[in-house]
Short mmCIF file of C-alpha atoms in Angstrom, two decimals:
data_model
loop_
_atom_site.label_atom_id
_atom_site.label_comp_id
_atom_site.label_asym_id
_atom_site.label_seq_id
_atom_site.Cartn_x
_atom_site.Cartn_y
_atom_site.Cartn_z
CA UNK A 1 -98.62 -97.89 176.86
CA UNK A 2 -95.31 -97.82 174.93
CA UNK A 3 -92.22 -98.79 176.95
CA UNK A 4 -89.27 -96.42 177.29
CA UNK A 5 -87.25 -96.48 174.12
CA UNK A 6 -84.12 -94.30 173.53
CA UNK A 7 -84.72 -91.72 170.87
CA UNK A 8 -82.46 -91.84 167.88
CA UNK A 9 -82.57 -88.87 165.52
CA UNK A 10 -81.16 -88.78 162.11
CA UNK A 11 -79.21 -85.38 161.78
CA UNK A 12 -78.13 -83.61 158.49
CA UNK A 13 -74.39 -84.12 158.00
CA UNK A 14 -73.99 -80.41 157.98
CA UNK A 15 -75.22 -80.02 161.61
CA UNK A 16 -72.23 -79.32 163.90
CA UNK A 17 -73.90 -78.44 167.22
CA UNK A 18 -75.76 -81.29 168.57
CA UNK A 19 -77.98 -80.51 171.44
CA UNK A 20 -77.93 -83.09 174.33
CA UNK A 21 -81.72 -83.55 173.88
CA UNK A 22 -80.92 -85.02 170.41
CA UNK A 23 -78.52 -87.63 171.60
CA UNK A 24 -79.41 -91.29 171.92
CA UNK A 25 -80.52 -92.20 175.40
CA UNK A 26 -81.69 -88.66 176.39
CA UNK A 27 -85.36 -89.58 176.39
CA UNK A 28 -84.46 -92.55 178.63
CA UNK A 29 -82.69 -90.20 181.03
CA UNK A 30 -85.48 -87.57 180.92
CA UNK A 31 -88.23 -90.31 181.64
CA UNK A 32 -86.01 -91.74 184.50
CA UNK A 33 -85.78 -88.27 186.01
CA UNK A 34 -89.51 -87.67 185.55
CA UNK A 35 -90.50 -90.88 187.15
CA UNK A 36 -87.91 -90.45 190.09
CA UNK A 37 -89.70 -87.17 190.86
CA UNK A 38 -92.89 -88.99 191.40
CA UNK A 39 -93.68 -90.35 194.89
CA UNK A 40 -96.06 -92.98 196.37
CA UNK A 41 -98.11 -90.80 198.74
CA UNK A 42 -97.96 -91.45 202.47
CA UNK A 43 -101.56 -92.14 202.80
CA UNK A 44 -103.11 -92.50 206.33
CA UNK A 45 -106.70 -93.79 205.84
CA UNK A 46 -108.66 -96.22 203.71
CA UNK A 47 -110.69 -93.53 201.89
CA UNK A 48 -107.75 -91.58 200.61
CA UNK A 49 -106.04 -94.80 199.45
CA UNK A 50 -109.25 -95.95 197.55
CA UNK A 51 -109.20 -92.56 195.88
CA UNK A 52 -105.46 -92.90 194.98
CA UNK A 53 -105.92 -96.42 193.66
CA UNK A 54 -108.78 -95.41 191.47
CA UNK A 55 -106.62 -92.90 189.64
CA UNK A 56 -103.88 -95.04 187.98
CA UNK A 57 -102.40 -91.91 186.26
CA UNK A 58 -100.97 -90.97 189.83
CA UNK A 59 -99.26 -94.28 190.36
CA UNK A 60 -99.00 -96.47 187.23
CA UNK A 61 -95.75 -94.68 185.99
CA UNK A 62 -94.12 -95.65 189.36
CA UNK A 63 -95.36 -99.25 189.10
CA UNK A 64 -93.92 -99.46 185.47
CA UNK A 65 -90.61 -97.93 186.80
CA UNK A 66 -90.65 -100.63 189.52
CA UNK A 67 -91.08 -103.33 186.86
CA UNK A 68 -88.65 -101.83 184.61
CA UNK A 69 -85.99 -101.96 187.35
CA UNK A 70 -86.33 -105.71 187.48
CA UNK A 71 -85.97 -105.90 183.68
CA UNK A 72 -89.70 -106.78 183.09
CA UNK A 73 -91.65 -106.06 179.97
CA UNK A 74 -93.69 -102.90 180.54
CA UNK A 75 -95.06 -102.50 177.04
CA UNK A 76 -98.59 -103.75 177.72
CA UNK A 77 -99.68 -103.08 181.34
CA UNK A 78 -103.04 -103.94 182.55
CA UNK A 79 -104.37 -102.28 185.78
CA UNK A 80 -106.72 -104.59 187.77
CA UNK A 81 -109.56 -102.29 189.08
CA UNK A 82 -110.67 -104.71 191.72
CA UNK A 83 -108.91 -105.82 194.82
CA UNK A 84 -107.52 -104.04 197.75
CA UNK A 85 -103.91 -103.09 196.51
CA UNK A 86 -102.28 -101.61 193.55
CA UNK A 87 -102.13 -104.46 190.99
CA UNK A 88 -100.77 -104.38 187.53
CA UNK A 89 -100.39 -107.09 184.91
CA UNK A 90 -97.37 -106.81 182.80
CA UNK A 91 -98.61 -108.04 179.49
CA UNK A 92 -98.94 -111.72 179.47
CA UNK A 93 -96.23 -112.04 182.03
CA UNK A 94 -96.09 -111.59 185.84
CA UNK A 95 -98.22 -109.45 188.10
CA UNK A 96 -96.96 -106.58 190.25
CA UNK A 97 -98.78 -105.98 193.57
CA UNK A 98 -97.91 -102.80 195.56
CA UNK A 99 -99.12 -102.57 199.07
CA UNK A 100 -99.68 -99.21 201.00
CA UNK A 101 -97.86 -98.99 204.27
CA UNK A 102 -101.23 -99.19 206.12
CA UNK A 103 -101.74 -102.64 204.77
CA UNK A 104 -98.26 -103.83 205.45
CA UNK A 105 -99.75 -106.76 207.23
CA UNK A 106 -101.24 -108.04 203.88
CA UNK A 107 -97.81 -107.87 202.34
CA UNK A 108 -96.33 -110.02 205.30
CA UNK A 109 -99.29 -112.40 204.75
CA UNK A 110 -98.96 -112.76 201.14
CA UNK A 111 -95.18 -113.10 201.04
CA UNK A 112 -95.18 -115.59 203.81
CA UNK A 113 -97.83 -117.65 202.58
CA UNK A 114 -96.39 -117.96 198.99
CA UNK A 115 -93.07 -118.97 200.56
CA UNK A 116 -94.59 -121.33 202.98
CA UNK A 117 -97.01 -123.04 200.67
CA UNK A 118 -94.37 -123.52 197.87
CA UNK A 119 -93.88 -127.16 197.18
CA UNK A 120 -96.80 -128.32 199.50
CA UNK A 121 -99.69 -128.07 197.12
CA UNK A 122 -100.72 -130.08 194.01
CA UNK A 123 -102.74 -127.01 193.04
CA UNK A 124 -100.75 -124.09 191.24
CA UNK A 125 -100.24 -120.94 193.31
CA UNK A 126 -98.08 -117.77 192.23
CA UNK A 127 -94.46 -117.88 192.72
CA UNK A 128 -92.45 -114.68 193.86
CA UNK A 129 -90.27 -113.38 191.08
CA UNK A 130 -89.04 -110.17 192.79
CA UNK A 131 -89.79 -108.12 195.77
CA UNK A 132 -88.78 -104.73 197.29
CA UNK A 133 -89.84 -101.39 198.57
CA UNK A 134 -90.67 -98.04 197.04
CA UNK A 135 -91.28 -94.94 199.10
CA UNK A 136 -92.16 -97.17 202.07
CA UNK A 137 -94.51 -99.27 200.03
CA UNK A 138 -93.60 -102.96 199.88
CA UNK A 139 -94.23 -104.84 196.54
CA UNK A 140 -94.22 -108.30 195.07
CA UNK A 141 -93.81 -109.53 191.55
CA UNK A 142 -95.53 -112.81 191.21
CA UNK A 143 -96.13 -115.26 188.39
CA UNK A 144 -99.43 -115.37 186.44
CA UNK A 145 -101.52 -118.50 186.70
CA UNK A 146 -103.30 -119.98 183.79
CA UNK A 147 -107.21 -120.32 183.74
CA UNK A 148 -110.41 -118.52 183.80
CA UNK A 149 -111.44 -116.59 186.79
CA UNK A 150 -113.91 -118.50 188.98
CA UNK A 151 -116.48 -115.51 189.17
CA UNK A 152 -116.69 -115.49 185.24
CA UNK A 153 -117.61 -119.10 185.18
CA UNK A 154 -119.47 -120.06 188.35
CA UNK A 155 -122.93 -118.30 187.62
CA UNK A 156 -123.25 -120.15 184.32
CA UNK A 157 -122.48 -123.68 185.48
CA UNK A 158 -124.99 -126.66 185.72
CA UNK A 159 -125.81 -127.75 189.22
CA UNK A 160 -123.77 -131.00 188.94
CA UNK A 161 -120.74 -128.86 187.99
CA UNK A 162 -121.19 -126.61 190.90
CA UNK A 163 -121.29 -129.61 193.33
CA UNK A 164 -118.17 -131.01 191.71
CA UNK A 165 -116.22 -127.83 192.28
CA UNK A 166 -117.44 -127.33 195.73
CA UNK A 167 -116.16 -130.69 196.66
CA UNK A 168 -112.91 -129.79 195.15
CA UNK A 169 -112.81 -126.55 197.09
CA UNK A 170 -113.38 -128.51 200.28
CA UNK A 171 -110.43 -130.88 199.35
CA UNK A 172 -108.44 -127.69 198.55
CA UNK A 173 -109.00 -126.08 201.93
CA UNK A 174 -108.02 -129.42 203.73
CA UNK A 175 -104.89 -129.64 201.55
CA UNK A 176 -103.82 -126.10 202.48
CA UNK A 177 -104.63 -126.55 205.98
CA UNK A 178 -102.30 -129.71 206.02
CA UNK A 179 -99.40 -127.55 205.01
CA UNK A 180 -96.96 -126.56 207.71
CA UNK A 181 -97.46 -123.08 209.09
CA UNK A 182 -93.84 -122.47 209.67
CA UNK A 183 -93.21 -118.86 210.75
CA UNK A 184 -96.94 -118.14 209.93
CA UNK A 185 -97.95 -119.73 213.23
CA UNK A 186 -96.84 -116.44 214.77
CA UNK A 187 -98.77 -114.25 212.42
CA UNK A 188 -100.92 -111.61 214.03
CA UNK A 189 -103.59 -111.30 215.10
CA UNK A 190 -103.44 -114.67 217.15
CA UNK A 191 -106.57 -116.75 216.95
CA UNK A 192 -107.77 -116.33 220.46
CA UNK A 193 -107.11 -112.52 220.50
CA UNK A 194 -108.82 -112.31 217.13
CA UNK A 195 -111.97 -114.35 217.91
CA UNK A 196 -112.54 -112.47 221.40
CA UNK A 197 -112.10 -109.00 219.59
CA UNK A 198 -114.58 -110.13 216.93
CA UNK A 199 -117.17 -111.37 219.76
CA UNK A 200 -116.88 -108.05 221.51
CA UNK A 201 -117.63 -106.07 218.32
CA UNK A 202 -119.95 -108.39 216.79
CA UNK A 203 -123.38 -106.71 217.82
CA UNK A 204 -122.01 -103.22 216.97
CA UNK A 205 -120.75 -104.27 213.56
CA UNK A 206 -124.04 -106.04 212.44
CA UNK A 207 -126.20 -103.29 213.79
CA UNK A 208 -124.23 -100.69 211.81
CA UNK A 209 -124.41 -103.08 208.66
CA UNK A 210 -128.36 -103.26 208.97
CA UNK A 211 -128.92 -106.82 209.98
CA UNK A 212 -132.70 -107.08 210.76
CA UNK A 213 -133.69 -106.82 214.37
CA UNK A 214 -135.21 -110.38 214.40
CA UNK A 215 -131.63 -111.83 213.71
CA UNK A 216 -129.97 -109.41 216.19
CA UNK A 217 -132.31 -110.56 218.84
CA UNK A 218 -130.62 -114.10 218.97
CA UNK A 219 -127.13 -112.71 218.70
CA UNK A 220 -126.31 -112.93 222.55
CA UNK A 221 -127.39 -116.42 222.62
CA UNK A 222 -125.30 -117.42 219.59
CA UNK A 223 -122.22 -115.54 221.14
CA UNK A 224 -122.57 -117.60 224.32
CA UNK A 225 -122.65 -120.79 222.30
CA UNK A 226 -119.68 -119.71 220.29
CA UNK A 227 -117.49 -119.42 223.33
CA UNK A 228 -118.14 -123.25 223.75
CA UNK A 229 -118.26 -124.21 220.10
CA UNK A 230 -115.23 -122.35 218.68
CA UNK A 231 -111.93 -123.88 220.03
CA UNK A 232 -109.56 -121.06 221.18
CA UNK A 233 -106.45 -123.14 221.82
CA UNK A 234 -106.71 -126.11 219.39
CA UNK A 235 -103.45 -126.47 217.19
CA UNK A 236 -103.86 -123.73 214.50
CA UNK A 237 -103.95 -124.32 210.81
CA UNK A 238 -103.42 -122.41 207.66
CA UNK A 239 -106.60 -120.18 207.10
CA UNK A 240 -106.84 -118.23 203.76
CA UNK A 241 -110.01 -116.65 204.79
CA UNK A 242 -111.37 -116.07 201.34
CA UNK A 243 -112.12 -119.17 199.11
CA UNK A 244 -114.55 -117.25 196.94
CA UNK A 245 -114.93 -117.26 193.11
CA UNK A 246 -112.93 -114.14 192.66
CA UNK A 247 -109.76 -115.92 194.22
CA UNK A 248 -109.45 -118.93 192.20
CA UNK A 249 -109.03 -119.96 188.54
CA UNK A 250 -110.81 -122.80 186.56
CA UNK A 251 -110.09 -124.81 183.70
CA UNK A 252 -112.31 -126.99 181.43
CA UNK A 253 -111.36 -130.34 180.22
CA UNK A 254 -113.70 -132.41 178.08
CA UNK A 255 -116.76 -130.43 179.53
CA UNK A 256 -115.71 -130.88 183.10
CA UNK A 257 -114.52 -127.77 185.22
CA UNK A 258 -111.87 -128.00 187.77
CA UNK A 259 -109.90 -125.68 190.02
CA UNK A 260 -106.70 -124.66 188.16
CA UNK A 261 -105.13 -122.32 190.56
CA UNK A 262 -105.45 -120.39 193.81
CA UNK A 263 -104.27 -116.87 194.48
CA UNK A 264 -104.72 -113.95 197.01
CA UNK A 265 -103.18 -114.74 200.42
CA UNK A 266 -103.25 -111.29 201.85
CA UNK A 267 -105.67 -112.15 204.70
CA UNK A 268 -104.11 -115.27 206.11
CA UNK A 269 -104.57 -116.33 209.70
CA UNK A 270 -103.51 -119.11 211.84
CA UNK A 271 -106.60 -120.76 213.74
CA UNK A 272 -109.56 -123.05 213.79
CA UNK A 273 -110.14 -125.03 210.53
CA UNK A 274 -113.92 -124.50 210.08
CA UNK A 275 -113.27 -120.75 209.41
CA UNK A 276 -112.39 -121.26 205.84
CA UNK A 277 -115.73 -123.03 205.02
CA UNK A 278 -117.55 -119.66 205.45
CA UNK A 279 -116.56 -118.16 202.05
CA UNK A 280 -117.82 -121.00 199.86
CA UNK A 281 -120.79 -121.55 202.27
CA UNK A 282 -121.94 -118.05 201.73
CA UNK A 283 -121.03 -117.17 198.24
CA UNK A 284 -121.43 -120.60 196.45
CA UNK A 285 -123.40 -123.25 198.30
CA UNK A 286 -126.38 -120.93 198.58
CA UNK A 287 -128.38 -123.20 200.85
CA UNK A 288 -128.50 -126.15 198.28
CA UNK A 289 -128.32 -129.39 200.22
CA UNK A 290 -126.30 -131.09 197.35
CA UNK A 291 -123.77 -128.17 197.27
CA UNK A 292 -123.43 -128.06 201.05
CA UNK A 293 -122.95 -131.88 201.17
CA UNK A 294 -120.25 -131.60 198.54
CA UNK A 295 -118.27 -128.84 200.13
CA UNK A 296 -118.32 -130.58 203.64
CA UNK A 297 -117.61 -134.05 202.34
CA UNK A 298 -114.78 -132.62 200.46
CA UNK A 299 -113.45 -131.05 203.66
CA UNK A 300 -113.71 -134.26 205.50
CA UNK A 301 -117.20 -133.97 207.38
CA UNK A 302 -119.30 -136.80 206.85
CA UNK A 303 -122.13 -135.59 209.11
CA UNK A 304 -123.89 -132.14 209.24
CA UNK A 305 -125.46 -131.92 212.80
CA UNK A 306 -126.86 -129.11 214.79
CA UNK A 307 -123.57 -128.44 216.56
CA UNK A 308 -121.62 -127.98 213.38
CA UNK A 309 -124.40 -125.77 211.79
CA UNK A 310 -124.34 -123.63 215.07
CA UNK A 311 -120.52 -123.28 214.96
CA UNK A 312 -120.51 -122.42 211.25
CA UNK A 313 -123.32 -119.78 211.95
CA UNK A 314 -121.40 -118.21 214.71
CA UNK A 315 -118.17 -118.12 212.70
CA UNK A 316 -119.94 -116.60 209.75
CA UNK A 317 -121.07 -113.69 211.91
CA UNK A 318 -117.52 -113.34 213.39
CA UNK A 319 -115.76 -113.59 210.15
CA UNK A 320 -113.43 -110.47 209.61
CA UNK A 321 -115.43 -109.47 206.36
CA UNK A 322 -118.78 -110.60 207.73
CA UNK A 323 -121.90 -108.72 206.15
CA UNK A 324 -124.86 -111.16 206.05
CA UNK A 325 -126.93 -108.76 203.87
CA UNK A 326 -124.34 -108.74 201.16
CA UNK A 327 -122.70 -112.03 201.43
CA UNK A 328 -125.60 -114.66 201.72
CA UNK A 329 -126.46 -115.69 198.22
CA UNK A 330 -129.89 -117.23 198.89
CA UNK A 331 -132.89 -115.38 197.26
CA UNK A 332 -135.26 -113.95 199.90
CA UNK A 333 -133.37 -115.34 202.83
CA UNK A 334 -134.49 -112.52 205.15
CA UNK A 335 -138.14 -113.59 204.70
CA UNK A 336 -137.37 -117.41 204.75
CA UNK A 337 -135.92 -117.17 208.30
CA UNK A 338 -137.34 -115.67 211.42
CA UNK A 339 -134.36 -116.00 213.80
CA UNK A 340 -130.68 -117.05 213.70
CA UNK A 341 -131.56 -120.76 214.37
CA UNK A 342 -133.78 -121.04 211.25
CA UNK A 343 -131.02 -118.99 209.37
CA UNK A 344 -128.37 -121.51 210.04
CA UNK A 345 -130.74 -124.31 208.93
CA UNK A 346 -131.39 -122.40 205.75
CA UNK A 347 -127.68 -121.76 205.06
CA UNK A 348 -126.29 -125.11 205.96
CA UNK A 349 -129.23 -127.17 204.61
CA UNK A 350 -128.87 -130.94 204.67
#
């Protein structure tokens, strides 16, 4: 989409009466007035926001006006169709993320995380270029990272490369968790409140999501174990919550793929460290013993015993995005396990 350029008209010398619409800068003024008349809607529910996000014609002019106000190049915008918020790439330059008021907590999480992690990681993460609010919608302009999206590469990698990357992911999780929490130690919800709420709603959630009755049958036993296995008052660490291929970038050097960048910090929590193993455990390890071993060793766990498997199984069911039917990437897992104990052995093999 072409950026705003003042209209310059060559007029015949005999013309005396010059309409204001023919003067340099008028098109810019007209464009400004048109954009100023557009407003980001005050949406109140997730369904209406999804419909709004899926129709960029309704909000892209406003996004470009925000970018223009920060003197950013708006000549080649790219709308990212996936994700939770309104996200626009500005050519080859930075990325604009606009958060609806109902997801203000994600803005707080993203902004606070990028500020707090800056200078504490060897791995590149975005930096904040600009921020502000438009019609009650907060936004961030962040730098664009180099690399290839993990989800584009992961399915095609050899097994040895997948094990290598899972070890790096384990190391990355550990590195992030060693960073000081700073003000994020007070981010809501608090870990103990969050876990207890997840436990109370666990059965209703997984019943609604269609988890097979044979797994639901063991849920009460698992939740009783979870109260003992999941620390509620241990010193909290930085939890990203979603170490999945869609949220990191990869780079290849001499045939070896490595993690080249990490992004998306909208769901950060402060809590128990094992919680961040669930994304790569479900989406990437796929019950392969070599992959599971690489992930856990990178994270610092040398021994995979029943207690650790049980805790990880409980946390997987209690994760804020938990949906086993959609998230366990093991072919035929529903037929391979008869209960939750067998399922934890299948997922955390080794």
